[in-house]
Short mmCIF file of C-alpha atoms (C1' of nucleotides) in Angstrom, two decimals:
data_model
loop_
_atom_site.label_atom_id
_atom_site.label_comp_id
_atom_site.label_asym_id
_atom_site.label_seq_id
_atom_site.Cartn_x
_atom_site.Cartn_y
_atom_site.Cartn_z
CA UNK O 16 33.27 -2.46 4.86
CA UNK O 17 31.67 0.91 4.44
CA UNK O 18 30.65 2.38 1.17
CA UNK O 19 31.47 5.99 1.74
CA UNK O 20 34.28 6.04 -0.75
CA UNK O 21 32.45 4.18 -3.43
CA UNK O 22 29.14 5.93 -3.00
CA UNK O 23 30.49 9.41 -2.42
CA UNK O 24 27.99 11.84 -3.86
CA UNK O 25 25.42 9.21 -4.60
CA UNK O 26 22.51 9.93 -2.36
CA UNK O 27 20.88 7.32 -0.27
CA UNK O 28 17.33 7.76 -1.42
CA UNK O 29 16.05 7.89 -4.97
CA UNK O 30 14.07 10.96 -4.06
CA UNK O 31 17.14 12.84 -2.95
CA UNK O 32 19.02 11.77 -6.02
CA UNK O 33 16.22 12.99 -8.24
CA UNK O 34 16.00 16.20 -6.24
CA UNK O 35 19.69 16.88 -6.65
CA UNK O 36 19.77 16.12 -10.33
CA UNK O 37 16.69 18.12 -11.17
CA UNK O 38 17.83 21.00 -9.05
CA UNK O 39 21.12 21.05 -10.86
CA UNK O 40 19.48 20.84 -14.25
CA UNK O 41 17.22 23.76 -13.50
CA UNK O 42 20.00 25.88 -12.02
CA UNK O 43 22.29 25.27 -14.96
CA UNK O 44 19.56 25.79 -17.49
CA UNK O 45 19.61 22.24 -18.79
CA UNK O 46 15.90 22.43 -18.07
CA UNK O 47 14.89 25.79 -19.53
CA UNK O 48 12.67 28.22 -17.65
CA UNK O 49 8.99 27.58 -18.05
CA UNK O 50 9.45 24.13 -19.49
CA UNK O 51 6.83 21.57 -18.77
CA UNK O 52 8.21 18.81 -16.61
CA UNK O 53 6.45 15.62 -17.54
CA UNK O 54 6.68 12.84 -15.05
CA UNK O 55 7.06 10.08 -17.60
CA UNK O 56 9.85 11.92 -19.35
CA UNK O 57 11.77 12.60 -16.15
CA UNK O 58 11.14 9.09 -14.97
CA UNK O 59 13.07 7.90 -17.99
CA UNK O 60 15.81 10.47 -17.59
CA UNK O 61 16.40 9.73 -13.93
CA UNK O 62 15.77 6.03 -14.28
CA UNK O 63 13.48 5.87 -11.29
CA UNK O 64 9.80 5.55 -10.53
CA UNK O 65 7.12 8.17 -10.64
CA UNK O 66 6.91 8.62 -6.88
CA UNK O 67 10.45 9.86 -6.30
CA UNK O 68 10.21 12.18 -9.29
CA UNK O 69 6.96 13.59 -8.06
CA UNK O 70 8.27 14.01 -4.56
CA UNK O 71 11.46 15.66 -5.76
CA UNK O 72 9.43 18.12 -7.79
CA UNK O 73 7.31 18.88 -4.76
CA UNK O 74 10.43 19.63 -2.77
CA UNK O 75 11.74 21.87 -5.53
CA UNK O 76 8.69 24.07 -5.27
CA UNK O 77 10.04 25.16 -1.87
CA UNK O 78 13.10 26.48 -3.57
CA UNK O 79 10.93 28.31 -6.07
CA UNK O 80 12.61 26.43 -8.85
CA UNK O 81 9.50 24.52 -9.84
CA UNK O 82 5.90 25.57 -10.14
CA UNK O 83 3.14 23.23 -9.29
CA UNK O 84 -0.19 23.64 -11.00
CA UNK O 85 -2.77 21.49 -9.37
CA UNK O 86 -4.00 18.68 -11.55
CA UNK O 87 -1.86 19.97 -14.37
CA UNK O 88 1.61 18.93 -13.42
CA UNK O 89 4.85 20.75 -12.87
CA UNK O 90 6.97 23.19 -14.79
CA UNK O 91 10.33 24.82 -14.34
CA UNK O 92 9.85 28.23 -12.76
CA UNK O 93 9.55 30.98 -15.35
CA UNK O 94 12.31 33.54 -15.64
CA UNK O 95 12.09 37.18 -16.56
CA UNK O 96 13.89 40.39 -15.91
CA UNK O 97 11.44 41.69 -13.34
CA UNK O 98 11.85 38.56 -11.29
CA UNK O 99 15.58 38.76 -11.61
CA UNK O 100 15.66 42.30 -10.35
CA UNK O 101 13.36 41.43 -7.51
CA UNK O 102 15.69 38.66 -6.46
CA UNK O 103 18.73 40.87 -6.72
CA UNK O 104 17.24 43.60 -4.60
CA UNK O 105 15.85 41.29 -1.97
CA UNK O 106 19.12 39.46 -1.85
CA UNK O 107 21.06 42.64 -1.25
CA UNK O 108 18.76 43.62 1.57
CA UNK O 109 18.79 40.26 3.31
CA UNK O 110 22.48 39.57 2.87
CA UNK O 111 23.39 42.98 4.21
CA UNK O 112 21.24 42.27 7.21
CA UNK O 113 22.80 38.85 7.74
CA UNK O 114 26.34 40.06 7.24
CA UNK O 115 25.91 42.87 9.74
CA UNK O 116 24.54 40.44 12.27
CA UNK O 117 27.38 38.04 11.62
CA UNK O 118 29.99 40.70 12.14
CA UNK O 119 28.26 42.03 15.22
CA UNK O 120 28.43 38.56 16.74
CA UNK O 121 31.86 37.73 15.39
CA UNK O 122 33.79 34.87 16.95
CA UNK O 123 37.23 33.43 16.24
CA UNK O 124 35.64 30.26 14.84
CA UNK O 125 33.56 32.19 12.38
CA UNK O 126 36.52 34.27 11.32
CA UNK O 127 38.60 31.18 10.74
CA UNK O 128 35.89 29.65 8.65
CA UNK O 129 35.97 32.73 6.46
CA UNK O 130 39.69 32.38 5.93
CA UNK O 131 39.36 28.69 5.19
CA UNK O 132 36.47 28.87 2.78
CA UNK O 133 38.08 31.79 0.99
CA UNK O 134 41.30 29.89 0.65
CA UNK O 135 39.51 26.85 -0.74
CA UNK O 136 37.66 29.01 -3.20
CA UNK O 137 40.90 30.50 -4.48
CA UNK O 138 42.46 27.07 -4.78
CA UNK O 139 39.56 25.75 -6.79
CA UNK O 140 39.61 28.65 -9.21
CA UNK O 141 41.57 26.73 -11.81
CA UNK O 142 39.65 23.50 -11.54
CA UNK O 143 36.34 22.44 -12.94
CA UNK O 144 33.81 25.23 -12.91
CA UNK O 145 31.34 23.21 -10.85
CA UNK O 146 33.94 22.77 -8.11
CA UNK O 147 34.58 26.48 -8.03
CA UNK O 148 30.90 27.31 -7.96
CA UNK O 149 30.48 25.06 -4.97
CA UNK O 150 33.36 26.70 -3.14
CA UNK O 151 32.09 30.13 -4.12
CA UNK O 152 28.73 29.47 -2.58
CA UNK O 153 30.33 28.04 0.53
CA UNK O 154 32.40 31.18 0.98
CA UNK O 155 29.46 33.48 0.55
CA UNK O 156 27.36 31.49 2.94
CA UNK O 157 30.18 31.45 5.47
CA UNK O 158 30.04 35.22 5.53
CA UNK O 159 26.45 35.02 6.73
CA UNK O 160 26.78 31.92 8.85
CA UNK O 161 27.18 33.81 12.11
CA UNK O 162 23.99 35.83 11.89
CA UNK O 163 22.30 33.75 14.53
CA UNK O 164 19.23 33.41 12.37
CA UNK O 165 19.05 30.12 10.49
CA UNK O 166 15.92 31.18 8.67
CA UNK O 167 17.50 34.34 7.41
CA UNK O 168 20.44 32.30 6.21
CA UNK O 169 18.11 29.92 4.50
CA UNK O 170 16.41 32.71 2.64
CA UNK O 171 19.79 34.03 1.59
CA UNK O 172 20.87 30.64 0.34
CA UNK O 173 17.68 30.34 -1.63
CA UNK O 174 18.15 33.73 -3.22
CA UNK O 175 21.75 32.90 -3.95
CA UNK O 176 20.69 29.86 -5.94
CA UNK O 177 18.03 31.75 -7.81
CA UNK O 178 20.58 34.36 -8.72
CA UNK O 179 23.04 31.76 -9.95
CA UNK O 180 20.29 30.36 -12.10
CA UNK O 181 19.85 33.68 -13.85
CA UNK O 182 23.57 33.90 -14.31
CA UNK O 183 23.53 30.56 -16.05
CA UNK O 184 20.45 31.34 -18.08
CA UNK O 185 21.63 34.73 -19.24
CA UNK O 186 25.36 34.32 -19.60
CA UNK O 187 24.86 31.71 -22.26
CA UNK O 188 27.40 32.73 -24.86
CA UNK O 189 29.40 35.66 -23.62
CA UNK O 190 32.68 35.12 -21.88
CA UNK O 191 33.18 35.40 -18.17
CA UNK O 192 33.05 38.89 -16.81
CA UNK O 193 36.13 40.99 -17.19
CA UNK O 194 36.05 42.29 -13.63
CA UNK O 195 38.55 41.05 -11.12
CA UNK O 196 36.25 38.86 -9.10
CA UNK O 197 39.08 37.58 -6.94
CA UNK O 198 39.97 41.09 -5.82
CA UNK O 199 36.36 41.78 -4.91
CA UNK O 200 36.29 38.68 -2.75
CA UNK O 201 39.49 39.69 -1.01
CA UNK O 202 38.05 43.09 -0.26
CA UNK O 203 34.99 41.58 1.32
CA UNK O 204 37.02 39.11 3.33
CA UNK O 205 39.40 41.79 4.56
CA UNK O 206 36.62 44.07 5.70
CA UNK O 207 34.86 41.19 7.42
CA UNK O 208 37.83 39.96 9.39
CA UNK O 209 38.43 43.54 10.48
CA UNK O 210 34.83 43.70 11.71
CA UNK O 211 34.22 46.65 9.45
CA UNK O 212 30.55 46.07 8.77
CA UNK O 213 29.95 49.15 6.66
CA UNK O 214 32.81 48.44 4.34
CA UNK O 215 32.09 44.74 4.13
CA UNK O 216 28.48 45.39 3.20
CA UNK O 217 29.42 48.04 0.69
CA UNK O 218 31.84 45.64 -0.98
CA UNK O 219 29.41 42.76 -0.91
CA UNK O 220 26.60 44.74 -2.44
CA UNK O 221 28.87 46.25 -5.05
CA UNK O 222 29.93 42.72 -5.90
CA UNK O 223 26.32 41.67 -6.41
CA UNK O 224 25.13 44.78 -8.18
CA UNK O 225 27.96 44.76 -10.69
CA UNK O 226 27.12 41.18 -11.62
CA UNK O 227 23.48 42.15 -11.62
CA UNK O 228 23.92 45.00 -14.05
CA UNK O 229 25.98 42.83 -16.31
CA UNK O 230 23.29 40.17 -16.35
CA UNK O 231 20.50 42.67 -16.84
CA UNK O 232 22.29 43.89 -19.95
CA UNK O 233 22.61 40.34 -21.22
CA UNK O 234 18.91 39.78 -20.69
CA UNK O 235 18.00 42.76 -22.83
CA UNK O 236 19.99 41.45 -25.75
CA UNK J 4 -25.22 18.77 -12.33
CA UNK J 5 -22.21 20.42 -10.85
CA UNK J 6 -20.82 19.76 -7.43
CA UNK J 7 -19.62 23.19 -6.49
CA UNK J 8 -22.13 23.67 -3.77
CA UNK J 9 -21.78 20.25 -2.31
CA UNK J 10 -18.05 20.11 -2.52
CA UNK J 11 -17.33 23.70 -1.51
CA UNK J 12 -14.06 23.70 0.32
CA UNK J 13 -13.15 20.21 -0.70
CA UNK J 14 -10.07 20.49 -2.82
CA UNK J 15 -9.81 18.98 -6.20
CA UNK J 16 -6.81 16.78 -5.60
CA UNK J 17 -6.26 14.44 -2.72
CA UNK J 18 -2.81 15.90 -2.29
CA UNK J 19 -4.14 19.41 -1.83
CA UNK J 20 -6.75 18.19 0.57
CA UNK J 21 -4.13 16.41 2.62
CA UNK J 22 -1.89 19.45 2.45
CA UNK J 23 -4.60 21.75 3.72
CA UNK J 24 -5.69 19.46 6.50
CA UNK J 25 -2.19 18.71 7.72
CA UNK J 26 -1.22 22.34 7.51
CA UNK J 27 -4.18 23.28 9.59
CA UNK J 28 -3.49 20.58 12.13
CA UNK J 29 0.08 21.70 12.56
CA UNK J 30 -0.80 25.38 12.77
CA UNK J 31 -3.48 24.78 15.35
CA UNK J 32 -1.37 22.39 17.33
CA UNK J 33 -3.57 19.37 16.73
CA UNK J 34 -0.30 17.82 15.63
CA UNK J 35 2.13 18.83 18.37
CA UNK J 36 5.57 20.17 17.59
CA UNK J 37 8.20 17.53 17.03
CA UNK J 38 5.70 14.75 16.66
CA UNK J 39 6.57 11.92 14.37
CA UNK J 40 4.28 11.87 11.37
CA UNK J 41 3.83 8.30 10.32
CA UNK J 42 2.53 7.73 6.85
CA UNK J 43 0.31 4.83 7.74
CA UNK J 44 -1.27 6.74 10.59
CA UNK J 45 -1.96 9.84 8.48
CA UNK J 46 -3.18 7.69 5.64
CA UNK J 47 -5.87 6.45 7.96
CA UNK J 48 -6.66 9.89 9.32
CA UNK J 49 -6.98 11.49 5.90
CA UNK J 50 -8.55 8.47 4.28
CA UNK J 51 -6.27 8.57 1.29
CA UNK J 52 -3.28 6.72 -0.11
CA UNK J 53 0.33 6.99 0.86
CA UNK J 54 1.35 9.02 -2.18
CA UNK J 55 -0.82 12.08 -1.49
CA UNK J 56 0.19 12.06 2.16
CA UNK J 57 3.83 11.84 1.28
CA UNK J 58 3.53 14.58 -1.29
CA UNK J 59 1.62 16.85 1.06
CA UNK J 60 4.31 16.41 3.67
CA UNK J 61 6.95 17.26 1.11
CA UNK J 62 5.11 20.44 0.28
CA UNK J 63 4.83 21.32 3.94
CA UNK J 64 8.58 21.27 4.32
CA UNK J 65 8.62 24.42 2.16
CA UNK J 66 6.55 26.14 4.75
CA UNK J 67 8.92 24.99 7.45
CA UNK J 68 6.06 23.25 9.17
CA UNK J 69 7.42 19.78 8.58
CA UNK J 70 10.91 18.38 8.78
CA UNK J 71 12.02 15.69 6.45
CA UNK J 72 14.71 13.32 7.58
CA UNK J 73 15.93 11.26 4.74
CA UNK J 74 15.02 7.61 5.01
CA UNK J 75 13.56 8.25 8.39
CA UNK J 76 10.28 9.93 7.63
CA UNK J 77 8.70 13.20 8.58
CA UNK J 78 7.98 15.04 11.77
CA UNK J 79 6.18 18.23 12.72
CA UNK J 80 8.69 21.04 12.96
CA UNK J 81 10.03 21.46 16.47
CA UNK J 82 9.13 24.56 18.42
CA UNK J 83 11.16 26.44 20.98
CA UNK J 84 11.54 29.92 22.29
CA UNK J 85 14.69 30.70 20.33
CA UNK J 86 12.96 29.81 17.09
CA UNK J 87 9.97 31.87 18.06
CA UNK J 88 12.05 34.91 18.76
CA UNK J 89 13.92 34.46 15.53
CA UNK J 90 10.65 34.39 13.64
CA UNK J 91 9.34 37.42 15.45
CA UNK J 92 12.41 39.49 14.75
CA UNK J 93 12.71 38.46 11.13
CA UNK J 94 9.05 39.10 10.65
CA UNK J 95 9.31 42.60 12.03
CA UNK J 96 12.19 43.36 9.72
CA UNK J 97 10.60 41.98 6.58
CA UNK J 98 7.14 43.33 7.21
CA UNK J 99 8.47 46.79 7.89
CA UNK J 100 10.34 46.61 4.63
CA UNK J 101 7.27 45.44 2.76
CA UNK J 102 4.96 47.95 4.36
CA UNK J 103 7.27 50.83 3.52
CA UNK J 104 7.47 49.69 -0.07
CA UNK J 105 3.71 49.32 -0.24
CA UNK J 106 3.13 52.80 1.07
CA UNK J 107 5.79 54.25 -1.18
CA UNK J 108 4.00 52.78 -4.17
CA UNK J 109 0.50 53.44 -2.87
CA UNK J 110 -2.38 53.35 -5.32
CA UNK J 111 -6.12 53.91 -4.86
CA UNK J 112 -6.78 50.23 -5.50
CA UNK J 113 -4.42 49.17 -2.77
CA UNK J 114 -5.87 51.68 -0.38
CA UNK J 115 -9.38 50.47 -1.07
CA UNK J 116 -8.34 46.91 -0.47
CA UNK J 117 -7.08 47.96 2.94
CA UNK J 118 -10.40 49.51 3.81
CA UNK J 119 -12.28 46.49 2.57
CA UNK J 120 -10.21 43.82 4.25
CA UNK J 121 -10.22 45.79 7.47
CA UNK J 122 -13.97 46.11 7.34
CA UNK J 123 -14.39 42.39 6.74
CA UNK J 124 -12.09 41.62 9.60
CA UNK J 125 -14.15 43.77 11.95
CA UNK J 126 -17.35 42.17 10.76
CA UNK J 127 -16.02 38.69 11.36
CA UNK J 128 -14.90 39.49 14.89
CA UNK J 129 -17.96 37.98 16.45
CA UNK J 130 -18.13 34.88 14.32
CA UNK J 131 -16.22 31.65 14.47
CA UNK J 132 -12.63 32.15 15.44
CA UNK J 133 -11.38 30.45 12.28
CA UNK J 134 -13.27 32.94 10.13
CA UNK J 135 -11.77 35.84 12.01
CA UNK J 136 -8.28 34.40 11.76
CA UNK J 137 -8.67 34.12 8.01
CA UNK J 138 -9.83 37.71 7.73
CA UNK J 139 -7.07 38.84 10.06
CA UNK J 140 -4.43 37.30 7.88
CA UNK J 141 -6.02 38.75 4.77
CA UNK J 142 -5.91 42.23 6.27
CA UNK J 143 -2.31 41.96 7.32
CA UNK J 144 -1.29 40.62 3.94
CA UNK J 145 -3.21 43.39 2.22
CA UNK J 146 -1.00 45.90 4.01
CA UNK J 147 2.02 44.36 2.31
CA UNK J 148 0.39 43.52 -0.98
CA UNK J 149 1.65 46.59 -2.77
CA UNK J 150 5.32 46.09 -2.09
CA UNK J 151 6.00 45.07 -5.67
CA UNK J 152 7.95 42.07 -4.46
CA UNK J 153 5.98 38.83 -4.51
CA UNK J 154 8.82 36.92 -2.95
CA UNK J 155 9.07 39.30 -0.05
CA UNK J 156 5.33 38.96 0.44
CA UNK J 157 5.65 35.23 0.35
CA UNK J 158 8.28 35.25 3.05
CA UNK J 159 6.07 37.48 5.15
CA UNK J 160 3.11 35.18 4.70
CA UNK J 161 5.24 32.25 5.73
CA UNK J 162 6.46 34.01 8.84
CA UNK J 163 2.94 35.07 9.62
CA UNK J 164 1.81 31.46 9.66
CA UNK J 165 4.72 30.35 11.77
CA UNK J 166 3.92 33.06 14.25
CA UNK J 167 0.28 32.04 14.39
CA UNK J 168 1.42 28.53 15.10
CA UNK J 169 3.31 29.66 18.16
CA UNK J 170 0.31 31.65 19.24
CA UNK J 171 -1.78 28.51 19.08
CA UNK J 172 0.84 26.34 20.73
CA UNK J 173 1.54 28.72 23.57
CA UNK J 174 -1.82 30.29 24.28
CA UNK J 175 -3.26 26.97 25.23
CA UNK J 176 -5.23 27.78 28.34
CA UNK J 177 -5.08 31.46 29.02
CA UNK J 178 -7.77 33.75 27.77
CA UNK J 179 -7.41 36.03 24.82
CA UNK J 180 -5.17 38.97 25.37
CA UNK J 181 -6.59 41.91 27.22
CA UNK J 182 -5.19 44.50 24.82
CA UNK J 183 -7.48 46.29 22.47
CA UNK J 184 -6.49 44.53 19.29
CA UNK J 185 -9.15 46.30 17.28
CA UNK J 186 -7.76 49.71 18.21
CA UNK J 187 -4.28 48.66 17.17
CA UNK J 188 -5.56 47.59 13.79
CA UNK J 189 -7.35 50.89 13.32
CA UNK J 190 -4.17 52.76 14.13
CA UNK J 191 -2.24 50.83 11.54
CA UNK J 192 -4.94 51.28 8.94
CA UNK J 193 -5.19 55.00 9.60
CA UNK J 194 -1.48 55.58 9.30
CA UNK J 195 -1.34 53.51 6.13
CA UNK J 196 -4.13 55.29 4.31
CA UNK J 197 -2.45 58.57 5.25
CA UNK J 198 0.77 57.30 3.69
CA UNK J 199 2.52 57.83 6.99
CA UNK J 200 5.08 55.07 6.70
CA UNK J 201 6.93 55.78 9.92
CA UNK J 202 3.82 55.74 12.00
CA UNK J 203 2.33 52.74 10.24
CA UNK J 204 5.49 50.71 10.77
CA UNK J 205 5.76 51.77 14.38
CA UNK J 206 2.19 50.68 15.02
CA UNK J 207 2.60 47.44 13.13
CA UNK J 208 5.75 46.45 14.96
CA UNK J 209 4.29 47.44 18.29
CA UNK J 210 1.33 45.23 17.45
CA UNK J 211 3.63 42.29 16.79
CA UNK J 212 6.02 42.86 19.64
CA UNK J 213 3.28 43.16 22.22
CA UNK J 214 1.84 39.84 21.12
CA UNK J 215 5.36 38.47 21.02
CA UNK J 216 6.16 39.45 24.59
CA UNK J 217 2.90 38.01 25.76
CA UNK J 218 3.64 34.71 24.05
CA UNK J 219 7.22 34.61 25.26
CA UNK J 220 5.92 34.90 28.80
CA UNK J 221 3.49 32.06 28.18
CA UNK J 222 6.28 29.90 26.87
CA UNK J 223 8.32 30.33 30.00
CA UNK J 224 5.51 29.11 32.16
"C1'" DT X 27 -15.34 31.15 -41.03
"C1'" DC X 28 -15.98 30.29 -36.49
"C1'" DA X 29 -17.56 28.59 -32.12
"C1'" DC X 30 -18.93 24.48 -29.99
"C1'" DC X 31 -19.23 19.68 -28.96
"C1'" DA X 32 -17.97 14.64 -29.01
"C1'" DG X 33 -14.37 11.12 -29.03
"C1'" DT X 34 -9.60 10.17 -28.68
"C1'" DT X 35 -5.10 10.64 -26.86
"C1'" DA X 36 -1.85 11.92 -23.42
"C1'" DA X 37 -0.64 13.10 -18.90
"C1'" DT X 38 -1.55 13.45 -14.07
"C1'" DA X 39 -2.89 11.66 -9.70
"C1'" DT X 40 -3.73 7.84 -6.94
"C1'" DC X 41 -3.81 3.15 -5.27
"C1'" DG X 42 -2.11 -1.37 -3.49
"C1'" DA X 43 1.72 -4.24 -3.10
"C1'" DT X 44 6.69 -4.95 -2.44
"C1'" DA X 45 11.51 -4.04 -1.41
"C1'" DT X 46 14.63 -1.51 1.81
"C1'" DT X 47 15.84 0.44 5.74
"C1'" DT X 48 15.50 1.62 10.49
"C1'" DT X 49 14.11 0.54 15.00
"C1'" DT X 50 13.23 -2.57 18.58
"C1'" DA X 51 14.01 -6.58 21.11
"C1'" DA X 52 16.46 -10.61 22.51
"C1'" DG X 53 20.35 -13.61 23.26
"C1'" DA X 54 25.20 -14.92 23.47
"C1'" DG X 55 29.73 -14.11 24.93
"C1'" DT X 56 32.98 -11.68 27.99
"C1'" DA B 18 26.02 -6.32 34.47
"C1'" DC B 19 27.52 -4.78 29.82
"C1'" DT B 20 28.39 -4.72 25.00
"C1'" DC B 21 28.07 -6.76 20.62
"C1'" DT B 22 25.67 -9.40 17.39
"C1'" DT B 23 21.66 -11.07 15.40
"C1'" DA B 24 16.72 -11.89 14.62
"C1'" DA B 25 12.00 -9.83 14.37
"C1'" DA B 26 8.97 -6.03 13.80
"C1'" DA B 27 7.71 -1.63 12.07
"C1'" DA B 28 8.05 2.06 9.07
"C1'" DT B 29 9.83 4.19 5.00
"C1'" DA B 30 10.63 4.39 0.19
"C1'" DT B 31 9.70 2.70 -4.20
"C1'" DC B 32 7.49 0.30 -7.97
"C1'" DG B 33 3.94 -0.95 -11.50
"C1'" DA B 34 -0.71 -0.61 -12.70
"C1'" DT B 35 -5.10 1.88 -12.85
"C1'" DA B 36 -8.38 5.61 -12.56
"C1'" DT B 37 -9.10 10.39 -13.39
"C1'" DT B 38 -8.44 14.45 -15.51
"C1'" DA B 39 -6.81 17.64 -18.97
"C1'" DA B 40 -5.36 18.47 -23.87
"C1'" DC B 41 -6.07 17.68 -28.53
"C1'" DT B 42 -8.48 16.71 -32.89
"C1'" DG B 43 -11.73 16.69 -36.27
"C1'" DG B 44 -16.18 17.25 -37.50
"C1'" DT B 45 -20.91 19.55 -37.18
"C1'" DG B 46 -24.15 23.30 -37.27
"C1'" DA B 47 -24.87 27.97 -37.33
#
DNA sequence: TCACCAGTTAATATCGATATTTTTAAGAGT
DNA sequence: ACTCTTAAAAATATCGATATTAACTGGTGA
């Protein structure tokens, strides 16, 4: 009767499908930074018409993943260390702000969501990396989800994605970081559910800055 | 030979033209908040095809001026008091951040730009309101332009526009505010060129909050 | 050798028409 | 009267083709 099972994941509109695919390809680095994105080429890759491709690219400019040069097409957003550090710093500022607001307005529902998303993230640790990444983002966003400011959360989500992109671009060869990521997440969670804003923020920012320094080193090499 | 004089202001691509026009119409309230934006209707209004309209609308979603509902078209972003207050607060936070950074990194060039843009704003006070608004935005953005963080500046510009939109939506009938806007601008400028970050921020935020309270009152009525 | 200027190629931007989907309206059955 | 189903209308989304614009190439004159 319904097609939810069959079509799970497949988006209703061609535009959304193209948007998702392109977004993923840019975030993972399948489409390298700065690369020209030719409509015809993408049209073939995505097996759809020019209009959805074009519209998807327009939408991706919002996310700062694609640059649009009038009359001259699209290209994947460039990447460089300065931009990375800008993102990292801005992200730390905005996420701290959002986390403090979330904790200040804490509710049982929010708290329970933290527990749940954290649990799911742990569970997915063994599975496919894409599954984990998804759960990881969900957990981090859950931390901020009670800030009361959807726009702030949106900015944070955007910066999160941009950061992930740099992680994928930079961490090409080298193995996963040696730090105990799981422990860092537990620390953050613990502080949050205890409404300890200072500690939660300190842990969160340490979590980001450690990854940041690691990536910055990779980018030099 | 060339058409620069004739075509001044007319954008090169139909998409950009549509983008500019629609943006303006939403900011000024010519397209009311929440209104359904039918392609066919806009196609007639803008005298262009469906593709440019569609693409312009997609671009406007980045600016949070248009909402896209998959398979169900576009509509002008809704407006309500909660959203307005969210914008105001976020704007105060981000602009303070950017202004402090700008002052901390002050250079003669930046300082001179402040003087210039302020002067131009004063000059344009008598002229057409649209001219003044343009100069007003330029001045305010110049204050933040030395923050060293293009993304932060972009967010501020976005919030600025959203705020202006509410000003246009709310201040329908009532006359321009009685406050001495010019004096407030001078205060901000003075503090900035003296590298007095605390005072500059205090003045800037006061400037925003006063307008904000005024608008909030309008919105109740 | 180099800058400059056609002519050619390639890519973008745009149009008009069609397929899909949603919304509206109407009718049948309970 | 009310809901459910079904037909008609309207609007969105998409396609394929064309016009417009930018990029390239090779040759010409200093």
